[in-house]
Amino acid sequence: MNSRILLAGFLIPMAMIIAAVPSNKTKQYKLTANQLLQEAVSYEPYIHPDNVADMLVQQDPSLQLIDVRTPDEFDKFSLPGAINIPLSELLADQYVDLLDQGVKMNVFYSNGTLKSNEAWMITRQLGYSNNYVLQGGLNYWAETIINPVPPASTSPDEEIAKYNFRKGASMALGGDVDTKSAETAVPAVPVITAKQAKKRVAGGC
Amino acid sequence: MGPLAANEIISQDTNLIFAFLIGIGFGFVLEGAGFSSSRKLAGVFYGYDTVVLKVFFTAGITAMIGLLFFSLFGWIDLSLIYINPTFLYSAIAGGVIMGAGFILGGFCPGTSFCAASIGKIDALVFIGGLLIGILIFGEGYALWEGFYNAKFLGIPKISESLGLKDGLMALIIVLVAFAMFWVGEWAEKKFPREEY
């Protein structure tokens, strides 16, 4: 009888403790290569520049742009309100609270999408949510927002409306988009022209 | 940190070695606790010996509380623990077959190997029946495949369907287990058997 009371006297208080404490929500899992592939295939991390520009113009506080390029590139040109987390610094302790949170929408960007995709992959691997990638990177941003191509006069109204929005956004965000942006945009020109045809087919956001 | 195998801290092969050692330990303890006696095992159905209930539930609640504390300390990630998915109909049918076999044969699969290892002939016969059952299931799989896979429920947890926290559910289960132990001991006094 004694051992039973001892057992009950140990297990019941332990169960009461475990019932009283909050459960551990720490995300410590690591995706296997297979799961990561599934994520990459099924989950669309891209945010179109139009949406980002819209949020910027409306000064949406939930948007957090994260520049994953080097500090030098960041100083030359960056999007309004963006913070700089170079890809090599992504795992630094000081950025954990920024990357692992449930309130803001983090949008990674780099010149193209290679670095921002890598940043997204790493944060997915860590189990963080609310992280996205700027579609096409700054090259596509330059093409769509900074220097939007006027549609033909025969284009549908929505194409023209989109162009007007982009033109307006370009002006509204012009504070940061000065002559320097042209420098950074120049190397992207071949990419822009290459993508031109594709963009027409793909249509809007 | 844990589970060790899922986080690739140990390889799958090392995992099998651990499984082998834990399996030997499990069988050793079962035999030591008298679980190789079918009379003792059947006693739980007649109320004269509820040691099976007590041992398995004690093991269950100890492991449950241990895992929850491990999770609390960040030693194990419970979302990576494998839980048998529920196929409702086959779970019910399997439970009925297993229960009937338990009463008829006096063993459950694990304890039958336990008893066979100390040379019990009834356990050997039981294992023979078990292998015949496996053969019938395997060879006739096409016949009951639909039933076997019917009503897939995923991995439902009682705590989730009741909207309770895991820890609170654990406390309830522990209290229910101790209440069952108390009823079991009462039954042992009520339906005593001199020799078995």
mmCIF file of C-alpha atoms in Angstrom:
data_model
loop_
_atom_site.group_PDB
_atom_site.id
_atom_site.type_symbol
_atom_site.label_atom_id
_atom_site.label_comp_id
_atom_site.label_asym_id
_atom_site.label_seq_id
_atom_site.Cartn_x
_atom_site.Cartn_y
_atom_site.Cartn_z
ATOM 1 C CA MET A 1 0.000 0.000 0.000
ATOM 2 C CA ASN A 2 2.802 2.320 0.951
ATOM 3 C CA SER A 3 4.518 2.214 -2.449
ATOM 4 C CA ARG A 4 1.211 2.990 -4.126
ATOM 5 C CA ILE A 5 0.661 6.089 -2.032
ATOM 6 C CA LEU A 6 4.246 7.060 -2.772
ATOM 7 C CA LEU A 7 3.621 6.634 -6.505
ATOM 8 C CA ALA A 8 0.391 8.631 -6.351
ATOM 9 C CA GLY A 9 2.087 11.231 -4.195
ATOM 10 C CA PHE A 10 4.717 11.673 -6.899
ATOM 11 C CA LEU A 11 2.738 11.357 -10.120
ATOM 12 C CA ILE A 12 -0.318 13.430 -9.174
ATOM 13 C CA PRO A 13 1.642 16.544 -8.113
ATOM 14 C CA MET A 14 3.807 16.212 -11.224
ATOM 15 C CA ALA A 15 0.658 16.054 -13.347
ATOM 16 C CA MET A 16 -0.690 19.108 -11.528
ATOM 17 C CA ILE A 17 2.501 21.013 -12.317
ATOM 18 C CA ILE A 18 2.355 20.036 -15.960
ATOM 19 C CA ALA A 19 -1.316 21.038 -16.085
ATOM 20 C CA ALA A 20 -0.518 24.431 -14.611
ATOM 21 C CA VAL A 21 2.487 25.461 -16.690
ATOM 22 C CA PRO A 22 2.011 26.767 -20.231
ATOM 23 C CA SER A 23 3.027 24.302 -22.886
ATOM 24 C CA ASN A 24 6.319 24.819 -24.622
ATOM 25 C CA LYS A 25 5.793 26.535 -27.947
ATOM 26 C CA THR A 26 9.454 26.751 -28.872
ATOM 27 C CA LYS A 27 9.957 25.830 -32.466
ATOM 28 C CA GLN A 28 13.000 23.706 -32.620
ATOM 29 C CA TYR A 29 12.166 21.481 -35.493
ATOM 30 C CA LYS A 30 14.269 21.128 -38.541
ATOM 31 C CA LEU A 31 12.701 20.288 -41.861
ATOM 32 C CA THR A 32 14.069 17.286 -43.642
ATOM 33 C CA ALA A 33 15.218 17.732 -47.219
ATOM 34 C CA ASN A 34 11.976 16.121 -48.345
ATOM 35 C CA GLN A 35 9.735 18.428 -46.320
ATOM 36 C CA LEU A 36 11.700 21.450 -47.486
ATOM 37 C CA LEU A 37 11.152 20.378 -51.071
ATOM 38 C CA GLN A 38 7.430 20.048 -50.369
ATOM 39 C CA GLU A 39 7.392 23.533 -48.852
ATOM 40 C CA ALA A 40 9.261 25.002 -51.775
ATOM 41 C CA VAL A 41 6.955 23.358 -54.277
ATOM 42 C CA SER A 42 3.634 23.951 -52.573
ATOM 43 C CA TYR A 43 4.153 27.254 -50.840
ATOM 44 C CA GLU A 44 4.306 30.452 -52.826
ATOM 45 C CA PRO A 45 6.491 32.974 -51.003
ATOM 46 C CA TYR A 46 6.341 35.714 -53.607
ATOM 47 C CA ILE A 47 4.755 39.125 -53.133
ATOM 48 C CA HIS A 48 4.282 41.154 -56.293
ATOM 49 C CA PRO A 49 5.936 44.613 -56.424
ATOM 50 C CA ASP A 50 2.491 46.176 -57.013
ATOM 51 C CA ASN A 51 1.291 44.891 -53.630
ATOM 52 C CA VAL A 52 4.432 46.062 -51.882
ATOM 53 C CA ALA A 53 4.192 49.484 -53.531
ATOM 54 C CA ASP A 54 0.554 49.735 -52.523
ATOM 55 C CA MET A 55 1.412 48.940 -48.907
ATOM 56 C CA LEU A 56 4.269 51.435 -48.988
ATOM 57 C CA VAL A 57 2.089 54.198 -50.410
ATOM 58 C CA GLN A 58 -0.569 53.532 -47.802
ATOM 59 C CA GLN A 59 2.159 53.338 -45.163
ATOM 60 C CA ASP A 60 0.861 49.984 -44.005
ATOM 61 C CA PRO A 61 2.557 49.396 -40.648
ATOM 62 C CA SER A 62 2.421 45.624 -41.060
ATOM 63 C CA LEU A 63 4.942 45.690 -43.898
ATOM 64 C CA GLN A 64 8.581 45.176 -43.036
ATOM 65 C CA LEU A 65 10.966 45.219 -45.970
ATOM 66 C CA ILE A 66 14.226 43.429 -45.334
ATOM 67 C CA ASP A 67 17.190 44.054 -47.601
ATOM 68 C CA VAL A 68 19.408 40.971 -47.615
ATOM 69 C CA ARG A 69 22.139 42.533 -49.763
ATOM 70 C CA THR A 70 25.427 43.825 -48.387
ATOM 71 C CA PRO A 71 25.451 47.084 -46.376
ATOM 72 C CA ASP A 72 27.293 48.805 -49.253
ATOM 73 C CA GLU A 73 24.528 48.024 -51.696
ATOM 74 C CA PHE A 74 21.957 48.931 -49.088
ATOM 75 C CA ASP A 75 23.536 52.380 -48.632
ATOM 76 C CA LYS A 76 23.510 53.007 -52.361
ATOM 77 C CA PHE A 77 19.865 52.215 -52.813
ATOM 78 C CA SER A 78 17.143 50.728 -50.712
ATOM 79 C CA LEU A 79 13.398 50.677 -50.647
ATOM 80 C CA PRO A 80 11.641 53.109 -48.270
ATOM 81 C CA GLY A 81 11.474 51.842 -44.713
ATOM 82 C CA ALA A 82 13.629 48.802 -45.431
ATOM 83 C CA ILE A 83 16.099 47.490 -42.889
ATOM 84 C CA ASN A 84 19.339 45.813 -43.828
ATOM 85 C CA ILE A 85 19.982 42.241 -42.714
ATOM 86 C CA PRO A 86 22.819 40.975 -44.910
ATOM 87 C CA LEU A 87 22.339 37.309 -45.763
ATOM 88 C CA SER A 88 25.519 36.417 -43.885
ATOM 89 C CA GLU A 89 24.057 37.989 -40.730
ATOM 90 C CA LEU A 90 20.662 36.317 -41.030
ATOM 91 C CA LEU A 91 21.183 33.996 -38.087
ATOM 92 C CA ALA A 92 22.581 36.655 -35.752
ATOM 93 C CA ASP A 93 20.810 36.734 -32.384
ATOM 94 C CA GLN A 94 19.782 40.366 -32.743
ATOM 95 C CA TYR A 95 17.525 39.592 -35.719
ATOM 96 C CA VAL A 96 15.660 36.604 -34.269
ATOM 97 C CA ASP A 97 12.830 38.747 -32.901
ATOM 98 C CA LEU A 98 12.446 40.454 -36.261
ATOM 99 C CA LEU A 99 12.339 37.256 -38.287
ATOM 100 C CA ASP A 100 10.409 35.001 -35.923
ATOM 101 C CA GLN A 101 7.200 36.863 -35.178
ATOM 102 C CA GLY A 102 3.534 36.699 -36.016
ATOM 103 C CA VAL A 103 2.613 40.357 -36.471
ATOM 104 C CA LYS A 104 4.468 41.894 -39.380
ATOM 105 C CA MET A 105 4.828 40.727 -42.926
ATOM 106 C CA ASN A 106 8.520 40.449 -43.657
ATOM 107 C CA VAL A 107 9.417 40.815 -47.320
ATOM 108 C CA PHE A 108 12.960 39.883 -48.252
ATOM 109 C CA TYR A 109 14.466 41.502 -51.300
ATOM 110 C CA SER A 110 17.768 41.525 -53.109
ATOM 111 C CA ASN A 111 18.784 42.538 -56.624
ATOM 112 C CA GLY A 112 17.339 39.412 -58.133
ATOM 113 C CA THR A 113 15.596 36.765 -56.080
ATOM 114 C CA LEU A 114 18.511 34.421 -55.382
ATOM 115 C CA LYS A 115 19.607 35.885 -52.056
ATOM 116 C CA SER A 116 16.100 36.660 -50.889
ATOM 117 C CA ASN A 117 15.018 33.115 -51.741
ATOM 118 C CA GLU A 118 17.927 31.756 -49.745
ATOM 119 C CA ALA A 119 16.922 33.915 -46.794
ATOM 120 C CA TRP A 120 13.353 32.656 -47.125
ATOM 121 C CA MET A 121 14.501 29.021 -47.279
ATOM 122 C CA ILE A 122 16.570 29.419 -44.127
ATOM 123 C CA THR A 123 13.726 31.040 -42.200
ATOM 124 C CA ARG A 124 11.360 28.285 -43.368
ATOM 125 C CA GLN A 125 13.859 25.724 -42.195
ATOM 126 C CA LEU A 126 13.782 27.381 -38.777
ATOM 127 C CA GLY A 127 9.991 27.221 -38.804
ATOM 128 C CA TYR A 128 9.405 30.966 -38.942
ATOM 129 C CA SER A 129 6.282 32.183 -40.678
ATOM 130 C CA ASN A 130 5.252 35.559 -42.112
ATOM 131 C CA ASN A 131 8.327 35.784 -44.290
ATOM 132 C CA TYR A 132 7.960 36.501 -48.006
ATOM 133 C CA VAL A 133 10.050 37.355 -51.005
ATOM 134 C CA LEU A 134 9.697 40.367 -53.277
ATOM 135 C CA GLN A 135 8.890 38.871 -56.652
ATOM 136 C CA GLY A 136 11.667 39.481 -59.153
ATOM 137 C CA GLY A 137 13.713 41.448 -56.653
ATOM 138 C CA LEU A 138 14.853 45.016 -57.244
ATOM 139 C CA ASN A 139 15.298 44.359 -60.955
ATOM 140 C CA TYR A 140 11.628 43.672 -61.370
ATOM 141 C CA TRP A 141 10.808 46.488 -58.963
ATOM 142 C CA ALA A 142 12.692 48.885 -61.220
ATOM 143 C CA GLU A 143 10.863 47.527 -64.210
ATOM 144 C CA THR A 144 7.375 47.687 -62.739
ATOM 145 C CA ILE A 145 7.376 50.537 -60.231
ATOM 146 C CA ILE A 146 10.265 52.860 -60.971
ATOM 147 C CA ASN A 147 10.159 52.806 -64.756
ATOM 148 C CA PRO A 148 6.794 51.365 -65.667
ATOM 149 C CA VAL A 149 6.351 50.768 -69.363
ATOM 150 C CA PRO A 150 3.341 52.670 -70.712
ATOM 151 C CA PRO A 151 0.839 50.227 -72.144
ATOM 152 C CA ALA A 152 -0.357 50.599 -75.709
ATOM 153 C CA SER A 153 -3.373 52.850 -76.069
ATOM 154 C CA THR A 154 -5.388 49.818 -77.142
ATOM 155 C CA SER A 155 -4.682 48.017 -73.868
ATOM 156 C CA PRO A 156 -7.558 47.083 -71.598
ATOM 157 C CA ASP A 157 -8.534 49.630 -68.973
ATOM 158 C CA GLU A 158 -7.065 47.589 -66.164
ATOM 159 C CA GLU A 159 -3.636 47.637 -67.813
ATOM 160 C CA ILE A 160 -3.838 51.403 -68.020
ATOM 161 C CA ALA A 161 -5.063 51.651 -64.438
ATOM 162 C CA LYS A 162 -2.176 49.496 -63.337
ATOM 163 C CA TYR A 163 0.241 51.716 -65.237
ATOM 164 C CA ASN A 164 -1.242 54.807 -63.624
ATOM 165 C CA PHE A 165 -0.949 53.241 -60.206
ATOM 166 C CA ARG A 166 2.672 52.345 -60.839
ATOM 167 C CA LYS A 167 3.409 55.810 -62.138
ATOM 168 C CA GLY A 168 1.785 57.302 -59.047
ATOM 169 C CA ALA A 169 3.570 54.923 -56.729
ATOM 170 C CA SER A 170 6.833 55.711 -58.439
ATOM 171 C CA MET A 171 6.249 59.395 -57.789
ATOM 172 C CA ALA A 172 5.015 58.872 -54.241
ATOM 173 C CA LEU A 173 8.018 56.735 -53.398
ATOM 174 C CA GLY A 174 10.282 59.017 -55.402
ATOM 175 C CA GLY A 175 11.952 60.429 -52.309
ATOM 176 C CA ASP A 176 14.324 57.521 -52.162
ATOM 177 C CA VAL A 177 14.252 56.756 -55.824
ATOM 178 C CA ASP A 178 16.600 59.451 -57.029
ATOM 179 C CA THR A 179 19.312 59.349 -59.658
ATOM 180 C CA LYS A 180 21.177 56.713 -57.682
ATOM 181 C CA SER A 181 18.458 54.247 -58.452
ATOM 182 C CA ALA A 182 19.265 54.580 -62.108
ATOM 183 C CA GLU A 183 22.789 53.361 -61.403
ATOM 184 C CA THR A 184 21.624 50.258 -59.682
ATOM 185 C CA ALA A 185 18.924 49.701 -62.195
ATOM 186 C CA VAL A 186 21.271 49.905 -65.149
ATOM 187 C CA PRO A 187 22.973 46.527 -64.703
ATOM 188 C CA ALA A 188 19.543 45.036 -64.504
ATOM 189 C CA VAL A 189 18.595 46.233 -67.949
ATOM 190 C CA PRO A 190 19.384 42.988 -69.776
ATOM 191 C CA VAL A 191 17.227 41.134 -67.295
ATOM 192 C CA ILE A 192 14.433 43.622 -67.780
ATOM 193 C CA THR A 193 14.397 43.335 -71.536
ATOM 194 C CA ALA A 194 14.609 39.578 -71.306
ATOM 195 C CA LYS A 195 11.605 39.482 -69.033
ATOM 196 C CA GLN A 196 9.595 41.965 -71.031
ATOM 197 C CA ALA A 197 7.764 39.454 -73.162
ATOM 198 C CA LYS A 198 7.107 37.192 -70.217
ATOM 199 C CA LYS A 199 5.558 39.999 -68.235
ATOM 200 C CA ARG A 200 3.015 40.747 -70.896
ATOM 201 C CA VAL A 201 1.876 37.180 -70.950
ATOM 202 C CA ALA A 202 1.802 36.859 -67.174
ATOM 203 C CA GLY A 203 -0.369 39.927 -66.791
ATOM 204 C CA GLY A 204 -1.126 41.577 -63.497
ATOM 205 C CA CYS A 205 -0.669 40.673 -59.893
ATOM 206 C CA MET B 1 17.229 18.103 -29.200
ATOM 207 C CA GLY B 2 14.961 15.078 -29.319
ATOM 208 C CA PRO B 3 13.699 12.923 -30.899
ATOM 209 C CA LEU B 4 17.248 11.781 -31.519
ATOM 210 C CA ALA B 5 16.545 9.844 -34.698
ATOM 211 C CA ALA B 6 14.264 12.441 -36.269
ATOM 212 C CA ASN B 7 16.791 15.202 -35.639
ATOM 213 C CA GLU B 8 19.535 13.023 -37.103
ATOM 214 C CA ILE B 9 21.555 13.155 -33.898
ATOM 215 C CA ILE B 10 21.717 9.386 -34.151
ATOM 216 C CA SER B 11 21.383 7.413 -37.362
ATOM 217 C CA GLN B 12 18.466 5.129 -38.175
ATOM 218 C CA ASP B 13 20.743 2.131 -37.626
ATOM 219 C CA THR B 14 21.767 3.316 -34.167
ATOM 220 C CA ASN B 15 18.095 3.880 -33.537
ATOM 221 C CA LEU B 16 17.462 0.195 -34.271
ATOM 222 C CA ILE B 17 20.141 -0.809 -31.779
ATOM 223 C CA PHE B 18 18.427 1.301 -29.127
ATOM 224 C CA ALA B 19 15.104 -0.241 -30.070
ATOM 225 C CA PHE B 20 16.642 -3.698 -29.714
ATOM 226 C CA LEU B 21 18.055 -2.922 -26.264
ATOM 227 C CA ILE B 22 14.827 -1.288 -25.072
ATOM 228 C CA GLY B 23 12.887 -4.265 -26.428
ATOM 229 C CA ILE B 24 15.042 -6.689 -24.452
ATOM 230 C CA GLY B 25 14.571 -4.546 -21.350
ATOM 231 C CA PHE B 26 10.829 -4.444 -21.936
ATOM 232 C CA GLY B 27 10.592 -8.217 -22.294
ATOM 233 C CA PHE B 28 12.787 -8.751 -19.255
ATOM 234 C CA VAL B 29 10.602 -6.527 -17.084
ATOM 235 C CA LEU B 30 7.416 -8.120 -18.431
ATOM 236 C CA GLU B 31 8.707 -11.573 -17.554
ATOM 237 C CA GLY B 32 9.920 -10.370 -14.164
ATOM 238 C CA ALA B 33 6.494 -8.887 -13.404
ATOM 239 C CA GLY B 34 4.858 -12.242 -14.092
ATOM 240 C CA PHE B 35 3.360 -11.299 -17.424
ATOM 241 C CA SER B 36 4.371 -14.625 -18.900
ATOM 242 C CA SER B 37 1.540 -16.258 -16.968
ATOM 243 C CA SER B 38 -1.637 -16.278 -18.984
ATOM 244 C CA ARG B 39 -3.670 -16.778 -15.820
ATOM 245 C CA LYS B 40 -2.300 -13.543 -14.451
ATOM 246 C CA LEU B 41 -2.998 -11.771 -17.707
ATOM 247 C CA ALA B 42 -6.545 -13.089 -17.993
ATOM 248 C CA GLY B 43 -7.158 -12.047 -14.406
ATOM 249 C CA VAL B 44 -7.799 -8.498 -15.469
ATOM 250 C CA PHE B 45 -10.932 -9.635 -17.313
ATOM 251 C CA TYR B 46 -12.270 -11.502 -14.295
ATOM 252 C CA GLY B 47 -11.121 -9.045 -11.671
ATOM 253 C CA TYR B 48 -8.983 -11.343 -9.554
ATOM 254 C CA ASP B 49 -5.685 -9.853 -10.711
ATOM 255 C CA THR B 50 -5.427 -6.369 -12.196
ATOM 256 C CA VAL B 51 -1.663 -6.118 -12.286
ATOM 257 C CA VAL B 52 -1.745 -5.806 -16.093
ATOM 258 C CA LEU B 53 -3.914 -2.731 -15.888
ATOM 259 C CA LYS B 54 -1.803 -1.231 -13.141
ATOM 260 C CA VAL B 55 1.552 -1.890 -14.784
ATOM 261 C CA PHE B 56 0.572 -0.623 -18.215
ATOM 262 C CA PHE B 57 -1.236 2.439 -16.961
ATOM 263 C CA THR B 58 1.594 3.293 -14.574
ATOM 264 C CA ALA B 59 4.036 2.994 -17.457
ATOM 265 C CA GLY B 60 1.728 5.081 -19.644
ATOM 266 C CA ILE B 61 1.208 7.943 -17.235
ATOM 267 C CA THR B 62 4.871 7.995 -16.205
ATOM 268 C CA ALA B 63 5.949 8.219 -19.838
ATOM 269 C CA MET B 64 3.266 10.814 -20.549
ATOM 270 C CA ILE B 65 4.332 13.108 -17.711
ATOM 271 C CA GLY B 66 7.987 12.532 -18.542
ATOM 272 C CA LEU B 67 7.441 13.512 -22.182
ATOM 273 C CA LEU B 68 5.489 16.625 -21.219
ATOM 274 C CA PHE B 69 8.275 17.709 -18.872
ATOM 275 C CA PHE B 70 10.896 16.958 -21.533
ATOM 276 C CA SER B 71 8.908 19.107 -23.923
ATOM 277 C CA LEU B 72 8.654 21.848 -21.295
ATOM 278 C CA PHE B 73 12.433 21.834 -20.878
ATOM 279 C CA GLY B 74 12.899 21.848 -24.646
ATOM 280 C CA TRP B 75 14.514 18.401 -24.684
ATOM 281 C CA ILE B 76 12.082 16.898 -27.138
ATOM 282 C CA ASP B 77 9.822 18.173 -29.882
ATOM 283 C CA LEU B 78 6.490 16.444 -29.395
ATOM 284 C CA SER B 79 5.312 17.341 -32.895
ATOM 285 C CA LEU B 80 7.955 14.959 -34.259
ATOM 286 C CA ILE B 81 6.840 12.006 -32.174
ATOM 287 C CA TYR B 82 5.252 9.363 -34.347
ATOM 288 C CA ILE B 83 1.642 8.751 -33.455
ATOM 289 C CA ASN B 84 -0.281 5.946 -35.095
ATOM 290 C CA PRO B 85 -2.807 7.513 -37.447
ATOM 291 C CA THR B 86 -6.412 6.521 -36.786
ATOM 292 C CA PHE B 87 -8.430 4.486 -39.271
ATOM 293 C CA LEU B 88 -11.639 4.263 -37.286
ATOM 294 C CA TYR B 89 -13.180 1.019 -38.584
ATOM 295 C CA SER B 90 -9.994 -0.987 -38.638
ATOM 296 C CA ALA B 91 -9.118 0.346 -35.174
ATOM 297 C CA ILE B 92 -12.448 -0.930 -33.820
ATOM 298 C CA ALA B 93 -12.221 -4.262 -35.630
ATOM 299 C CA GLY B 94 -8.601 -4.673 -34.560
ATOM 300 C CA GLY B 95 -9.495 -3.905 -30.960
ATOM 301 C CA VAL B 96 -12.268 -6.502 -30.964
ATOM 302 C CA ILE B 97 -10.046 -9.179 -32.539
ATOM 303 C CA MET B 98 -7.175 -8.379 -30.196
ATOM 304 C CA GLY B 99 -9.461 -8.414 -27.135
ATOM 305 C CA ALA B 100 -11.101 -11.688 -28.119
ATOM 306 C CA GLY B 101 -7.703 -13.248 -28.772
ATOM 307 C CA PHE B 102 -6.466 -11.961 -25.440
ATOM 308 C CA ILE B 103 -9.312 -13.605 -23.529
ATOM 309 C CA LEU B 104 -9.132 -16.841 -25.536
ATOM 310 C CA GLY B 105 -5.391 -17.247 -25.578
ATOM 311 C CA GLY B 106 -4.451 -15.524 -22.375
ATOM 312 C CA PHE B 107 -1.695 -13.522 -23.987
ATOM 313 C CA CYS B 108 -1.224 -10.365 -25.906
ATOM 314 C CA PRO B 109 1.359 -10.534 -28.703
ATOM 315 C CA GLY B 110 4.222 -9.102 -26.627
ATOM 316 C CA THR B 111 3.665 -11.273 -23.585
ATOM 317 C CA SER B 112 3.277 -14.391 -25.733
ATOM 318 C CA PHE B 113 6.881 -14.002 -26.927
ATOM 319 C CA CYS B 114 7.836 -13.313 -23.346
ATOM 320 C CA ALA B 115 6.250 -16.561 -22.216
ATOM 321 C CA ALA B 116 7.634 -18.495 -25.206
ATOM 322 C CA SER B 117 11.117 -17.386 -24.224
ATOM 323 C CA ILE B 118 10.774 -19.262 -20.923
ATOM 324 C CA GLY B 119 9.414 -22.309 -22.747
ATOM 325 C CA LYS B 120 5.657 -22.125 -22.225
ATOM 326 C CA ILE B 121 3.935 -24.399 -24.702
ATOM 327 C CA ASP B 122 0.634 -22.470 -24.698
ATOM 328 C CA ALA B 123 2.601 -19.376 -25.694
ATOM 329 C CA LEU B 124 4.153 -21.260 -28.613
ATOM 330 C CA VAL B 125 0.684 -22.297 -29.746
ATOM 331 C CA PHE B 126 -0.447 -18.693 -29.377
ATOM 332 C CA ILE B 127 2.443 -17.504 -31.553
ATOM 333 C CA GLY B 128 1.485 -20.142 -34.123
ATOM 334 C CA GLY B 129 -2.016 -18.679 -34.208
ATOM 335 C CA LEU B 130 -0.590 -15.191 -34.446
ATOM 336 C CA LEU B 131 1.488 -16.149 -37.483
ATOM 337 C CA ILE B 132 -1.530 -17.784 -39.126
ATOM 338 C CA GLY B 133 -3.447 -14.569 -38.523
ATOM 339 C CA ILE B 134 -0.678 -12.527 -40.131
ATOM 340 C CA LEU B 135 -0.660 -14.910 -43.088
ATOM 341 C CA ILE B 136 -4.430 -14.639 -43.556
ATOM 342 C CA PHE B 137 -4.337 -10.861 -43.274
ATOM 343 C CA GLY B 138 -1.432 -10.532 -45.682
ATOM 344 C CA GLU B 139 -2.675 -12.966 -48.286
ATOM 345 C CA GLY B 140 -6.236 -11.716 -48.134
ATOM 346 C CA TYR B 141 -5.267 -8.059 -48.040
ATOM 347 C CA ALA B 142 -7.085 -7.307 -51.311
ATOM 348 C CA LEU B 143 -10.344 -8.469 -49.694
ATOM 349 C CA TRP B 144 -10.263 -6.037 -46.790
ATOM 350 C CA GLU B 145 -8.113 -3.272 -48.165
ATOM 351 C CA GLY B 146 -11.100 -0.906 -48.470
ATOM 352 C CA PHE B 147 -12.254 -1.602 -44.942
ATOM 353 C CA TYR B 148 -8.698 -1.406 -43.631
ATOM 354 C CA ASN B 149 -8.181 2.098 -45.019
ATOM 355 C CA ALA B 150 -11.714 3.380 -44.409
ATOM 356 C CA LYS B 151 -12.583 6.369 -42.234
ATOM 357 C CA PHE B 152 -9.148 7.904 -41.952
ATOM 358 C CA LEU B 153 -9.176 10.479 -39.179
ATOM 359 C CA GLY B 154 -5.577 11.643 -39.254
ATOM 360 C CA ILE B 155 -4.012 11.911 -35.825
ATOM 361 C CA PRO B 156 -6.806 13.077 -33.553
ATOM 362 C CA LYS B 157 -5.913 13.890 -29.968
ATOM 363 C CA ILE B 158 -8.521 13.753 -27.219
ATOM 364 C CA SER B 159 -7.129 16.952 -25.733
ATOM 365 C CA GLU B 160 -7.542 18.742 -29.062
ATOM 366 C CA SER B 161 -11.085 17.570 -29.695
ATOM 367 C CA LEU B 162 -12.070 18.616 -26.166
ATOM 368 C CA GLY B 163 -10.170 21.890 -26.514
ATOM 369 C CA LEU B 164 -8.039 21.142 -23.470
ATOM 370 C CA LYS B 165 -4.393 21.822 -22.916
ATOM 371 C CA ASP B 166 -2.189 18.710 -23.130
ATOM 372 C CA GLY B 167 -1.045 19.179 -19.549
ATOM 373 C CA LEU B 168 -4.587 19.403 -18.194
ATOM 374 C CA MET B 169 -5.562 16.294 -20.167
ATOM 375 C CA ALA B 170 -2.551 14.538 -18.625
ATOM 376 C CA LEU B 171 -3.726 15.455 -15.125
ATOM 377 C CA ILE B 172 -7.211 14.096 -15.887
ATOM 378 C CA ILE B 173 -5.749 10.848 -17.229
ATOM 379 C CA VAL B 174 -3.531 10.457 -14.173
ATOM 380 C CA LEU B 175 -6.510 10.945 -11.855
ATOM 381 C CA VAL B 176 -8.620 8.515 -13.892
ATOM 382 C CA ALA B 177 -5.764 5.999 -13.810
ATOM 383 C CA PHE B 178 -5.496 6.175 -10.037
ATOM 384 C CA ALA B 179 -9.263 5.838 -9.739
ATOM 385 C CA MET B 180 -9.021 2.719 -11.932
ATOM 386 C CA PHE B 181 -6.243 1.317 -9.759
ATOM 387 C CA TRP B 182 -8.468 1.801 -6.771
ATOM 388 C CA VAL B 183 -11.381 0.028 -8.496
ATOM 389 C CA GLY B 184 -8.969 -2.724 -9.572
ATOM 390 C CA GLU B 185 -7.789 -3.339 -6.044
ATOM 391 C CA TRP B 186 -11.372 -3.386 -4.873
ATOM 392 C CA ALA B 187 -12.135 -6.004 -7.565
ATOM 393 C CA GLU B 188 -9.190 -8.115 -6.452
ATOM 394 C CA LYS B 189 -10.673 -8.266 -2.971
ATOM 395 C CA LYS B 190 -14.164 -8.861 -4.290
ATOM 396 C CA PHE B 191 -13.287 -11.708 -6.682
ATOM 397 C CA PRO B 192 -10.295 -13.380 -5.060
ATOM 398 C CA ARG B 193 -8.808 -16.606 -6.381
ATOM 399 C CA GLU B 194 -6.629 -18.813 -4.281
ATOM 400 C CA GLU B 195 -4.399 -20.291 -6.964
ATOM 401 C CA TYR B 196 -3.691 -19.182 -10.446
#
